[in-house]
Structures are given as structure tokens and as C-alpha cells.
Amino acid sequence: MGNEQKIFGEARRNLILKWLKESHGPVTGGELSRRTKVSRQVIVQDISLLKARHEPILATSQGYLYVQQQQKQLYSRIVVCRHTPEQTERELTLLVDLGVTVKDVTIEHPVYGDLTASVMVSNRNEVKQFLKKLTTTNAPLLSELTDGIHMHTLEANEITKLDAACEALKKAEFLA
């Protein structure tokens, strides 16, 4: 195993793209680094180069995701929420349990304007991984900059799921 060679330049980027397209979920930078025998920083640079070529790669808290063209009709809705950091797990779990994907979070920053970050959680395991990453990195939630006010882009394969999600958020007093 020690004789394995690094994969260089364009060949490496082509392999990364192939692996992301074939994957059914996010692939971590560490995994791509291990497979190509290069540093994590080289992978970050490769991903940047691929994005510059308009490859639809999304960096999520679970890893890199190639955004496949959707074959099913998906519906989306933006909701404005407000809650404490301690209520984040409850909010996300409530949404994913209704069959909704939480795509992102956006806040309106007084200096930078709208700041949006990928969330991409659609089940309890992904919520758990997202929250674990917040804890292990000691990263604050964006909503902590705005007294808990934030927006989410929600996505579902049925409009009724989005309606149910909004009703559940309202009942939980999370809608702003």
C-alpha cells in the first residue's frame, strides 16, 4: 500500500468528478484526499477549479455533493424562522420528519447583506451529523448573529409536505 502513487492534476480532477457523480451522497474531502494520495488542501483547490468550470458541486457539512439534474418535480419554499440555538435540533428534526429537505440557511447581516450557507439535511442522521460538526468545530450558527432570525430554503417532492412543514413550524412557534 505504501507504493501507491499520487494522482496528478487533470487526471485527479477527472477522477474526483467521476466519484462525486457516482456517489449517492456527499463525499468528504478527507475521503477524496485518501483516494488520490494528496493533501486535503489540494482537494479544496481541485474543487474550486471544478466549480470555476461550472461543475455543480456543493460543499455541505457532510462533504462534497455533485448536484444531479432532478428528474422529479421538486417544490421549494423560503420560510423565516426565529428560535434559540438550543432549539435548532428540534427545528431541523421537525422538518426532516415531514419529508422536507432543509437546503440552506440565510441571514441578513448589517454589513455583508444576505449570508447563505448550505445545510442540506433530509433525515435525522444528517441532522445529527450537522449538529455534531457544529459542536466539534465550535462554530456558531449564523442565526446567532441576528438574535435567532434566519431563513431556510425548504424543498420537498410534494407541495403538501411544505404546507405541513409551515404548519408545524407555526405550531412550534418557530415562524417569525
mmCIF file with all atom_site columns, C-alpha atoms in Angstrom:
data_model
loop_
_atom_site.group_PDB
_atom_site.id
_atom_site.type_symbol
_atom_site.label_atom_id
_atom_site.label_alt_id
_atom_site.label_comp_id
_atom_site.label_asym_id
_atom_site.label_entity_id
_atom_site.label_seq_id
_atom_site.pdbx_PDB_ins_code
_atom_site.Cartn_x
_atom_site.Cartn_y
_atom_site.Cartn_z
_atom_site.occupancy
_atom_site.B_iso_or_equiv
_atom_site.pdbx_formal_charge
_atom_site.auth_seq_id
_atom_site.auth_comp_id
_atom_site.auth_asym_id
_atom_site.auth_atom_id
_atom_site.pdbx_PDB_model_num
ATOM 1   C CA . MET A 1 1   ? 0.000   0.000  0.000   1.00 0.00 ? 1   MET A CA 1
ATOM 2   C CA . GLY A 1 2   ? 2.953   2.327  0.626   1.00 0.00 ? 2   GLY A CA 1
ATOM 3   C CA . ASN A 1 3   ? 3.867   2.161  -3.086  1.00 0.00 ? 3   ASN A CA 1
ATOM 4   C CA . GLU A 1 4   ? 0.651   3.810  -4.243  1.00 0.00 ? 4   GLU A CA 1
ATOM 5   C CA . GLN A 1 5   ? 1.263   6.863  -6.378  1.00 0.00 ? 5   GLN A CA 1
ATOM 6   C CA . LYS A 1 6   ? -0.296  10.288 -6.159  1.00 0.00 ? 6   LYS A CA 1
ATOM 7   C CA . ILE A 1 7   ? -2.774  11.084 -8.882  1.00 0.00 ? 7   ILE A CA 1
ATOM 8   C CA . PHE A 1 8   ? -1.781  14.336 -10.554 1.00 0.00 ? 8   PHE A CA 1
ATOM 9   C CA . GLY A 1 9   ? -3.612  17.396 -11.934 1.00 0.00 ? 9   GLY A CA 1
ATOM 10  C CA . GLU A 1 10  ? -6.290  16.930 -14.526 1.00 0.00 ? 10  GLU A CA 1
ATOM 11  C CA . ALA A 1 11  ? -6.436  13.144 -14.073 1.00 0.00 ? 11  ALA A CA 1
ATOM 12  C CA . ARG A 1 12  ? -7.129  13.676 -10.365 1.00 0.00 ? 12  ARG A CA 1
ATOM 13  C CA . ARG A 1 13  ? -9.839  16.279 -11.019 1.00 0.00 ? 13  ARG A CA 1
ATOM 14  C CA . ASN A 1 14  ? -11.490 13.969 -13.563 1.00 0.00 ? 14  ASN A CA 1
ATOM 15  C CA . LEU A 1 15  ? -11.492 11.150 -11.011 1.00 0.00 ? 15  LEU A CA 1
ATOM 16  C CA . ILE A 1 16  ? -12.913 13.421 -8.288  1.00 0.00 ? 16  ILE A CA 1
ATOM 17  C CA . LEU A 1 17  ? -15.692 14.466 -10.655 1.00 0.00 ? 17  LEU A CA 1
ATOM 18  C CA . LYS A 1 18  ? -16.402 10.831 -11.582 1.00 0.00 ? 18  LYS A CA 1
ATOM 19  C CA . TRP A 1 19  ? -16.554 9.766  -7.918  1.00 0.00 ? 19  TRP A CA 1
ATOM 20  C CA . LEU A 1 20  ? -18.854 12.656 -6.976  1.00 0.00 ? 20  LEU A CA 1
ATOM 21  C CA . LYS A 1 21  ? -21.192 11.897 -9.891  1.00 0.00 ? 21  LYS A CA 1
ATOM 22  C CA . GLU A 1 22  ? -21.321 8.188  -8.965  1.00 0.00 ? 22  GLU A CA 1
ATOM 23  C CA . SER A 1 23  ? -21.869 8.783  -5.259  1.00 0.00 ? 23  SER A CA 1
ATOM 24  C CA . HIS A 1 24  ? -25.356 8.593  -3.783  1.00 0.00 ? 24  HIS A CA 1
ATOM 25  C CA . GLY A 1 25  ? -24.417 11.047 -1.049  1.00 0.00 ? 25  GLY A CA 1
ATOM 26  C CA . PRO A 1 26  ? -21.750 13.536 -0.009  1.00 0.00 ? 26  PRO A CA 1
ATOM 27  C CA . VAL A 1 27  ? -18.068 12.547 -0.186  1.00 0.00 ? 27  VAL A CA 1
ATOM 28  C CA . THR A 1 28  ? -15.739 14.116 2.362   1.00 0.00 ? 28  THR A CA 1
ATOM 29  C CA . GLY A 1 29  ? -12.586 15.960 1.394   1.00 0.00 ? 29  GLY A CA 1
ATOM 30  C CA . GLY A 1 30  ? -10.680 13.520 3.609   1.00 0.00 ? 30  GLY A CA 1
ATOM 31  C CA . GLU A 1 31  ? -12.004 10.577 1.604   1.00 0.00 ? 31  GLU A CA 1
ATOM 32  C CA . LEU A 1 32  ? -11.058 12.237 -1.704  1.00 0.00 ? 32  LEU A CA 1
ATOM 33  C CA . SER A 1 33  ? -7.646  13.050 -0.243  1.00 0.00 ? 33  SER A CA 1
ATOM 34  C CA . ARG A 1 34  ? -7.127  9.429  0.813   1.00 0.00 ? 34  ARG A CA 1
ATOM 35  C CA . ARG A 1 35  ? -8.176  8.055  -2.586  1.00 0.00 ? 35  ARG A CA 1
ATOM 36  C CA . THR A 1 36  ? -5.930  10.406 -4.577  1.00 0.00 ? 36  THR A CA 1
ATOM 37  C CA . LYS A 1 37  ? -2.952  10.384 -2.152  1.00 0.00 ? 37  LYS A CA 1
ATOM 38  C CA . VAL A 1 38  ? -2.828  14.191 -1.937  1.00 0.00 ? 38  VAL A CA 1
ATOM 39  C CA . SER A 1 39  ? -3.465  16.625 0.891   1.00 0.00 ? 39  SER A CA 1
ATOM 40  C CA . ARG A 1 40  ? -6.894  17.887 1.882   1.00 0.00 ? 40  ARG A CA 1
ATOM 41  C CA . GLN A 1 41  ? -5.808  21.380 0.750   1.00 0.00 ? 41  GLN A CA 1
ATOM 42  C CA . VAL A 1 42  ? -5.099  20.085 -2.769  1.00 0.00 ? 42  VAL A CA 1
ATOM 43  C CA . ILE A 1 43  ? -8.645  18.644 -2.827  1.00 0.00 ? 43  ILE A CA 1
ATOM 44  C CA . VAL A 1 44  ? -10.075 22.041 -1.785  1.00 0.00 ? 44  VAL A CA 1
ATOM 45  C CA . GLN A 1 45  ? -8.164  23.649 -4.672  1.00 0.00 ? 45  GLN A CA 1
ATOM 46  C CA . ASP A 1 46  ? -9.364  20.959 -7.105  1.00 0.00 ? 46  ASP A CA 1
ATOM 47  C CA . ILE A 1 47  ? -12.975 21.501 -6.045  1.00 0.00 ? 47  ILE A CA 1
ATOM 48  C CA . SER A 1 48  ? -12.538 25.259 -6.581  1.00 0.00 ? 48  SER A CA 1
ATOM 49  C CA . LEU A 1 49  ? -11.168 24.628 -10.082 1.00 0.00 ? 49  LEU A CA 1
ATOM 50  C CA . LEU A 1 50  ? -14.065 22.280 -10.900 1.00 0.00 ? 50  LEU A CA 1
ATOM 51  C CA . LYS A 1 51  ? -16.587 24.855 -9.625  1.00 0.00 ? 51  LYS A CA 1
ATOM 52  C CA . ALA A 1 52  ? -14.888 27.514 -11.778 1.00 0.00 ? 52  ALA A CA 1
ATOM 53  C CA . ARG A 1 53  ? -15.681 25.255 -14.762 1.00 0.00 ? 53  ARG A CA 1
ATOM 54  C CA . HIS A 1 54  ? -19.345 25.422 -13.707 1.00 0.00 ? 54  HIS A CA 1
ATOM 55  C CA . GLU A 1 55  ? -19.485 21.872 -12.377 1.00 0.00 ? 55  GLU A CA 1
ATOM 56  C CA . PRO A 1 56  ? -22.470 21.812 -9.984  1.00 0.00 ? 56  PRO A CA 1
ATOM 57  C CA . ILE A 1 57  ? -20.563 20.787 -6.841  1.00 0.00 ? 57  ILE A CA 1
ATOM 58  C CA . LEU A 1 58  ? -21.970 21.766 -3.474  1.00 0.00 ? 58  LEU A CA 1
ATOM 59  C CA . ALA A 1 59  ? -19.897 21.833 -0.298  1.00 0.00 ? 59  ALA A CA 1
ATOM 60  C CA . THR A 1 60  ? -22.123 20.597 2.533   1.00 0.00 ? 60  THR A CA 1
ATOM 61  C CA . SER A 1 61  ? -21.419 19.882 6.181   1.00 0.00 ? 61  SER A CA 1
ATOM 62  C CA . GLN A 1 62  ? -21.292 16.163 5.247   1.00 0.00 ? 62  GLN A CA 1
ATOM 63  C CA . GLY A 1 63  ? -18.903 16.582 2.312   1.00 0.00 ? 63  GLY A CA 1
ATOM 64  C CA . TYR A 1 64  ? -18.953 17.428 -1.382  1.00 0.00 ? 64  TYR A CA 1
ATOM 65  C CA . LEU A 1 65  ? -22.049 16.678 -3.422  1.00 0.00 ? 65  LEU A CA 1
ATOM 66  C CA . TYR A 1 66  ? -22.497 16.670 -7.181  1.00 0.00 ? 66  TYR A CA 1
ATOM 67  C CA . VAL A 1 67  ? -25.906 18.212 -7.779  1.00 0.00 ? 67  VAL A CA 1
ATOM 68  C CA . GLN A 1 68  ? -27.605 15.853 -10.198 1.00 0.00 ? 68  GLN A CA 1
ATOM 69  C CA . GLN A 1 69  ? -30.305 17.108 -12.517 1.00 0.00 ? 69  GLN A CA 1
ATOM 70  C CA . GLN A 1 70  ? -33.574 16.427 -10.782 1.00 0.00 ? 70  GLN A CA 1
ATOM 71  C CA . GLN A 1 71  ? -35.864 14.024 -12.594 1.00 0.00 ? 71  GLN A CA 1
ATOM 72  C CA . LYS A 1 72  ? -38.776 14.551 -10.231 1.00 0.00 ? 72  LYS A CA 1
ATOM 73  C CA . GLN A 1 73  ? -40.585 17.804 -9.734  1.00 0.00 ? 73  GLN A CA 1
ATOM 74  C CA . LEU A 1 74  ? -39.379 19.402 -6.515  1.00 0.00 ? 74  LEU A CA 1
ATOM 75  C CA . TYR A 1 75  ? -41.102 22.269 -4.771  1.00 0.00 ? 75  TYR A CA 1
ATOM 76  C CA . SER A 1 76  ? -39.339 24.821 -2.645  1.00 0.00 ? 76  SER A CA 1
ATOM 77  C CA . ARG A 1 77  ? -40.341 27.489 -0.191  1.00 0.00 ? 77  ARG A CA 1
ATOM 78  C CA . ILE A 1 78  ? -38.456 30.031 1.868   1.00 0.00 ? 78  ILE A CA 1
ATOM 79  C CA . VAL A 1 79  ? -39.514 30.359 5.499   1.00 0.00 ? 79  VAL A CA 1
ATOM 80  C CA . VAL A 1 80  ? -38.460 32.921 8.079   1.00 0.00 ? 80  VAL A CA 1
ATOM 81  C CA . CYS A 1 81  ? -37.790 31.402 11.492  1.00 0.00 ? 81  CYS A CA 1
ATOM 82  C CA . ARG A 1 82  ? -36.689 32.526 14.907  1.00 0.00 ? 82  ARG A CA 1
ATOM 83  C CA . HIS A 1 83  ? -35.506 30.376 17.784  1.00 0.00 ? 83  HIS A CA 1
ATOM 84  C CA . THR A 1 84  ? -32.625 29.860 20.171  1.00 0.00 ? 84  THR A CA 1
ATOM 85  C CA . PRO A 1 85  ? -29.535 27.835 19.236  1.00 0.00 ? 85  PRO A CA 1
ATOM 86  C CA . GLU A 1 86  ? -30.708 25.130 21.648  1.00 0.00 ? 86  GLU A CA 1
ATOM 87  C CA . GLN A 1 87  ? -33.893 24.695 19.569  1.00 0.00 ? 87  GLN A CA 1
ATOM 88  C CA . THR A 1 88  ? -32.029 24.051 16.300  1.00 0.00 ? 88  THR A CA 1
ATOM 89  C CA . GLU A 1 89  ? -32.178 20.269 16.573  1.00 0.00 ? 89  GLU A CA 1
ATOM 90  C CA . ARG A 1 90  ? -35.914 20.387 17.266  1.00 0.00 ? 90  ARG A CA 1
ATOM 91  C CA . GLU A 1 91  ? -36.499 22.671 14.261  1.00 0.00 ? 91  GLU A CA 1
ATOM 92  C CA . LEU A 1 92  ? -34.456 20.566 11.824  1.00 0.00 ? 92  LEU A CA 1
ATOM 93  C CA . THR A 1 93  ? -35.847 17.242 13.082  1.00 0.00 ? 93  THR A CA 1
ATOM 94  C CA . LEU A 1 94  ? -39.397 18.532 12.820  1.00 0.00 ? 94  LEU A CA 1
ATOM 95  C CA . LEU A 1 95  ? -38.799 19.437 9.170   1.00 0.00 ? 95  LEU A CA 1
ATOM 96  C CA . VAL A 1 96  ? -36.985 16.291 8.023   1.00 0.00 ? 96  VAL A CA 1
ATOM 97  C CA . ASP A 1 97  ? -39.556 14.082 9.767   1.00 0.00 ? 97  ASP A CA 1
ATOM 98  C CA . LEU A 1 98  ? -42.168 15.635 7.457   1.00 0.00 ? 98  LEU A CA 1
ATOM 99  C CA . GLY A 1 99  ? -40.182 14.639 4.349   1.00 0.00 ? 99  GLY A CA 1
ATOM 100 C CA . VAL A 1 100 ? -38.670 18.068 3.797   1.00 0.00 ? 100 VAL A CA 1
ATOM 101 C CA . THR A 1 101 ? -35.044 18.851 2.937   1.00 0.00 ? 101 THR A CA 1
ATOM 102 C CA . VAL A 1 102 ? -33.539 21.921 4.598   1.00 0.00 ? 102 VAL A CA 1
ATOM 103 C CA . LYS A 1 103 ? -31.297 23.178 1.803   1.00 0.00 ? 103 LYS A CA 1
ATOM 104 C CA . ASP A 1 104 ? -29.735 26.239 3.402   1.00 0.00 ? 104 ASP A CA 1
ATOM 105 C CA . VAL A 1 105 ? -29.861 28.975 5.992   1.00 0.00 ? 105 VAL A CA 1
ATOM 106 C CA . THR A 1 106 ? -29.740 32.704 5.219   1.00 0.00 ? 106 THR A CA 1
ATOM 107 C CA . ILE A 1 107 ? -29.398 35.693 7.495   1.00 0.00 ? 107 ILE A CA 1
ATOM 108 C CA . GLU A 1 108 ? -29.444 39.384 6.726   1.00 0.00 ? 108 GLU A CA 1
ATOM 109 C CA . HIS A 1 109 ? -26.178 40.768 8.046   1.00 0.00 ? 109 HIS A CA 1
ATOM 110 C CA . PRO A 1 110 ? -25.978 44.532 8.672   1.00 0.00 ? 110 PRO A CA 1
ATOM 111 C CA . VAL A 1 111 ? -22.613 44.829 6.897   1.00 0.00 ? 111 VAL A CA 1
ATOM 112 C CA . TYR A 1 112 ? -22.454 41.957 4.387   1.00 0.00 ? 112 TYR A CA 1
ATOM 113 C CA . GLY A 1 113 ? -26.122 41.739 3.386   1.00 0.00 ? 113 GLY A CA 1
ATOM 114 C CA . ASP A 1 114 ? -27.542 38.271 2.828   1.00 0.00 ? 114 ASP A CA 1
ATOM 115 C CA . LEU A 1 115 ? -25.252 35.468 4.016   1.00 0.00 ? 115 LEU A CA 1
ATOM 116 C CA . THR A 1 116 ? -26.279 31.979 2.928   1.00 0.00 ? 116 THR A CA 1
ATOM 117 C CA . ALA A 1 117 ? -24.768 28.670 3.994   1.00 0.00 ? 117 ALA A CA 1
ATOM 118 C CA . SER A 1 118 ? -25.564 25.162 2.857   1.00 0.00 ? 118 SER A CA 1
ATOM 119 C CA . VAL A 1 119 ? -27.331 22.892 5.362   1.00 0.00 ? 119 VAL A CA 1
ATOM 120 C CA . MET A 1 120 ? -28.609 20.038 3.133   1.00 0.00 ? 120 MET A CA 1
ATOM 121 C CA . VAL A 1 121 ? -30.246 17.784 5.698   1.00 0.00 ? 121 VAL A CA 1
ATOM 122 C CA . SER A 1 122 ? -33.144 15.499 4.821   1.00 0.00 ? 122 SER A CA 1
ATOM 123 C CA . ASN A 1 123 ? -33.178 12.878 7.589   1.00 0.00 ? 123 ASN A CA 1
ATOM 124 C CA . ARG A 1 124 ? -32.406 12.539 11.298  1.00 0.00 ? 124 ARG A CA 1
ATOM 125 C CA . ASN A 1 125 ? -28.951 11.063 10.715  1.00 0.00 ? 125 ASN A CA 1
ATOM 126 C CA . GLU A 1 126 ? -27.937 14.056 8.582   1.00 0.00 ? 126 GLU A CA 1
ATOM 127 C CA . VAL A 1 127 ? -29.325 16.416 11.252  1.00 0.00 ? 127 VAL A CA 1
ATOM 128 C CA . LYS A 1 128 ? -27.230 14.589 13.855  1.00 0.00 ? 128 LYS A CA 1
ATOM 129 C CA . GLN A 1 129 ? -24.098 14.827 11.672  1.00 0.00 ? 129 GLN A CA 1
ATOM 130 C CA . PHE A 1 130 ? -24.721 18.536 11.018  1.00 0.00 ? 130 PHE A CA 1
ATOM 131 C CA . LEU A 1 131 ? -25.097 19.299 14.739  1.00 0.00 ? 131 LEU A CA 1
ATOM 132 C CA . LYS A 1 132 ? -22.065 17.152 15.621  1.00 0.00 ? 132 LYS A CA 1
ATOM 133 C CA . LYS A 1 133 ? -19.951 19.121 13.151  1.00 0.00 ? 133 LYS A CA 1
ATOM 134 C CA . LEU A 1 134 ? -21.147 22.393 14.731  1.00 0.00 ? 134 LEU A CA 1
ATOM 135 C CA . THR A 1 135 ? -20.177 21.085 18.163  1.00 0.00 ? 135 THR A CA 1
ATOM 136 C CA . THR A 1 136 ? -16.803 19.611 17.223  1.00 0.00 ? 136 THR A CA 1
ATOM 137 C CA . THR A 1 137 ? -15.745 22.742 15.314  1.00 0.00 ? 137 THR A CA 1
ATOM 138 C CA . ASN A 1 138 ? -17.246 25.057 17.938  1.00 0.00 ? 138 ASN A CA 1
ATOM 139 C CA . ALA A 1 139 ? -18.755 27.019 15.037  1.00 0.00 ? 139 ALA A CA 1
ATOM 140 C CA . PRO A 1 140 ? -21.647 29.363 15.874  1.00 0.00 ? 140 PRO A CA 1
ATOM 141 C CA . LEU A 1 141 ? -24.931 29.213 13.994  1.00 0.00 ? 141 LEU A CA 1
ATOM 142 C CA . LEU A 1 142 ? -25.442 32.079 11.547  1.00 0.00 ? 142 LEU A CA 1
ATOM 143 C CA . SER A 1 143 ? -28.680 32.876 13.373  1.00 0.00 ? 143 SER A CA 1
ATOM 144 C CA . GLU A 1 144 ? -26.661 33.777 16.469  1.00 0.00 ? 144 GLU A CA 1
ATOM 145 C CA . LEU A 1 145 ? -25.639 36.943 14.598  1.00 0.00 ? 145 LEU A CA 1
ATOM 146 C CA . THR A 1 146 ? -29.273 38.003 14.164  1.00 0.00 ? 146 THR A CA 1
ATOM 147 C CA . ASP A 1 147 ? -30.907 37.207 17.504  1.00 0.00 ? 147 ASP A CA 1
ATOM 148 C CA . GLY A 1 148 ? -32.201 33.893 16.154  1.00 0.00 ? 148 GLY A CA 1
ATOM 149 C CA . ILE A 1 149 ? -33.866 35.257 13.000  1.00 0.00 ? 149 ILE A CA 1
ATOM 150 C CA . HIS A 1 150 ? -32.991 33.310 9.864   1.00 0.00 ? 150 HIS A CA 1
ATOM 151 C CA . MET A 1 151 ? -34.456 31.925 6.657   1.00 0.00 ? 151 MET A CA 1
ATOM 152 C CA . HIS A 1 152 ? -34.407 28.399 5.312   1.00 0.00 ? 152 HIS A CA 1
ATOM 153 C CA . THR A 1 153 ? -34.993 27.190 1.787   1.00 0.00 ? 153 THR A CA 1
ATOM 154 C CA . LEU A 1 154 ? -37.122 24.077 2.168   1.00 0.00 ? 154 LEU A CA 1
ATOM 155 C CA . GLU A 1 155 ? -37.569 21.509 -0.588  1.00 0.00 ? 155 GLU A CA 1
ATOM 156 C CA . ALA A 1 156 ? -39.963 18.582 -0.977  1.00 0.00 ? 156 ALA A CA 1
ATOM 157 C CA . ASN A 1 157 ? -41.399 16.377 -3.698  1.00 0.00 ? 157 ASN A CA 1
ATOM 158 C CA . GLU A 1 158 ? -44.963 17.341 -2.726  1.00 0.00 ? 158 GLU A CA 1
ATOM 159 C CA . ILE A 1 159 ? -46.337 20.799 -2.008  1.00 0.00 ? 159 ILE A CA 1
ATOM 160 C CA . THR A 1 160 ? -48.420 19.321 0.821   1.00 0.00 ? 160 THR A CA 1
ATOM 161 C CA . LYS A 1 161 ? -45.195 18.437 2.676   1.00 0.00 ? 161 LYS A CA 1
ATOM 162 C CA . LEU A 1 162 ? -44.139 22.090 2.542   1.00 0.00 ? 162 LEU A CA 1
ATOM 163 C CA . ASP A 1 163 ? -47.579 23.132 3.786   1.00 0.00 ? 163 ASP A CA 1
ATOM 164 C CA . ALA A 1 164 ? -47.321 20.640 6.666   1.00 0.00 ? 164 ALA A CA 1
ATOM 165 C CA . ALA A 1 165 ? -43.808 21.884 7.476   1.00 0.00 ? 165 ALA A CA 1
ATOM 166 C CA . CYS A 1 166 ? -45.003 25.502 7.670   1.00 0.00 ? 166 CYS A CA 1
ATOM 167 C CA . GLU A 1 167 ? -47.901 24.488 9.879   1.00 0.00 ? 167 GLU A CA 1
ATOM 168 C CA . ALA A 1 168 ? -45.575 22.521 12.185  1.00 0.00 ? 168 ALA A CA 1
ATOM 169 C CA . LEU A 1 169 ? -43.147 25.460 12.408  1.00 0.00 ? 169 LEU A CA 1
ATOM 170 C CA . LYS A 1 170 ? -46.047 27.749 13.267  1.00 0.00 ? 170 LYS A CA 1
ATOM 171 C CA . LYS A 1 171 ? -47.340 25.349 15.945  1.00 0.00 ? 171 LYS A CA 1
ATOM 172 C CA . ALA A 1 172 ? -43.814 25.101 17.446  1.00 0.00 ? 172 ALA A CA 1
ATOM 173 C CA . GLU A 1 173 ? -43.668 28.923 17.413  1.00 0.00 ? 173 GLU A CA 1
ATOM 174 C CA . PHE A 1 174 ? -40.593 28.903 15.163  1.00 0.00 ? 174 PHE A CA 1
ATOM 175 C CA . LEU A 1 175 ? -42.060 31.030 12.364  1.00 0.00 ? 175 LEU A CA 1
ATOM 176 C CA . ALA A 1 176 ? -41.026 34.673 12.666  1.00 0.00 ? 176 ALA A CA 1
#
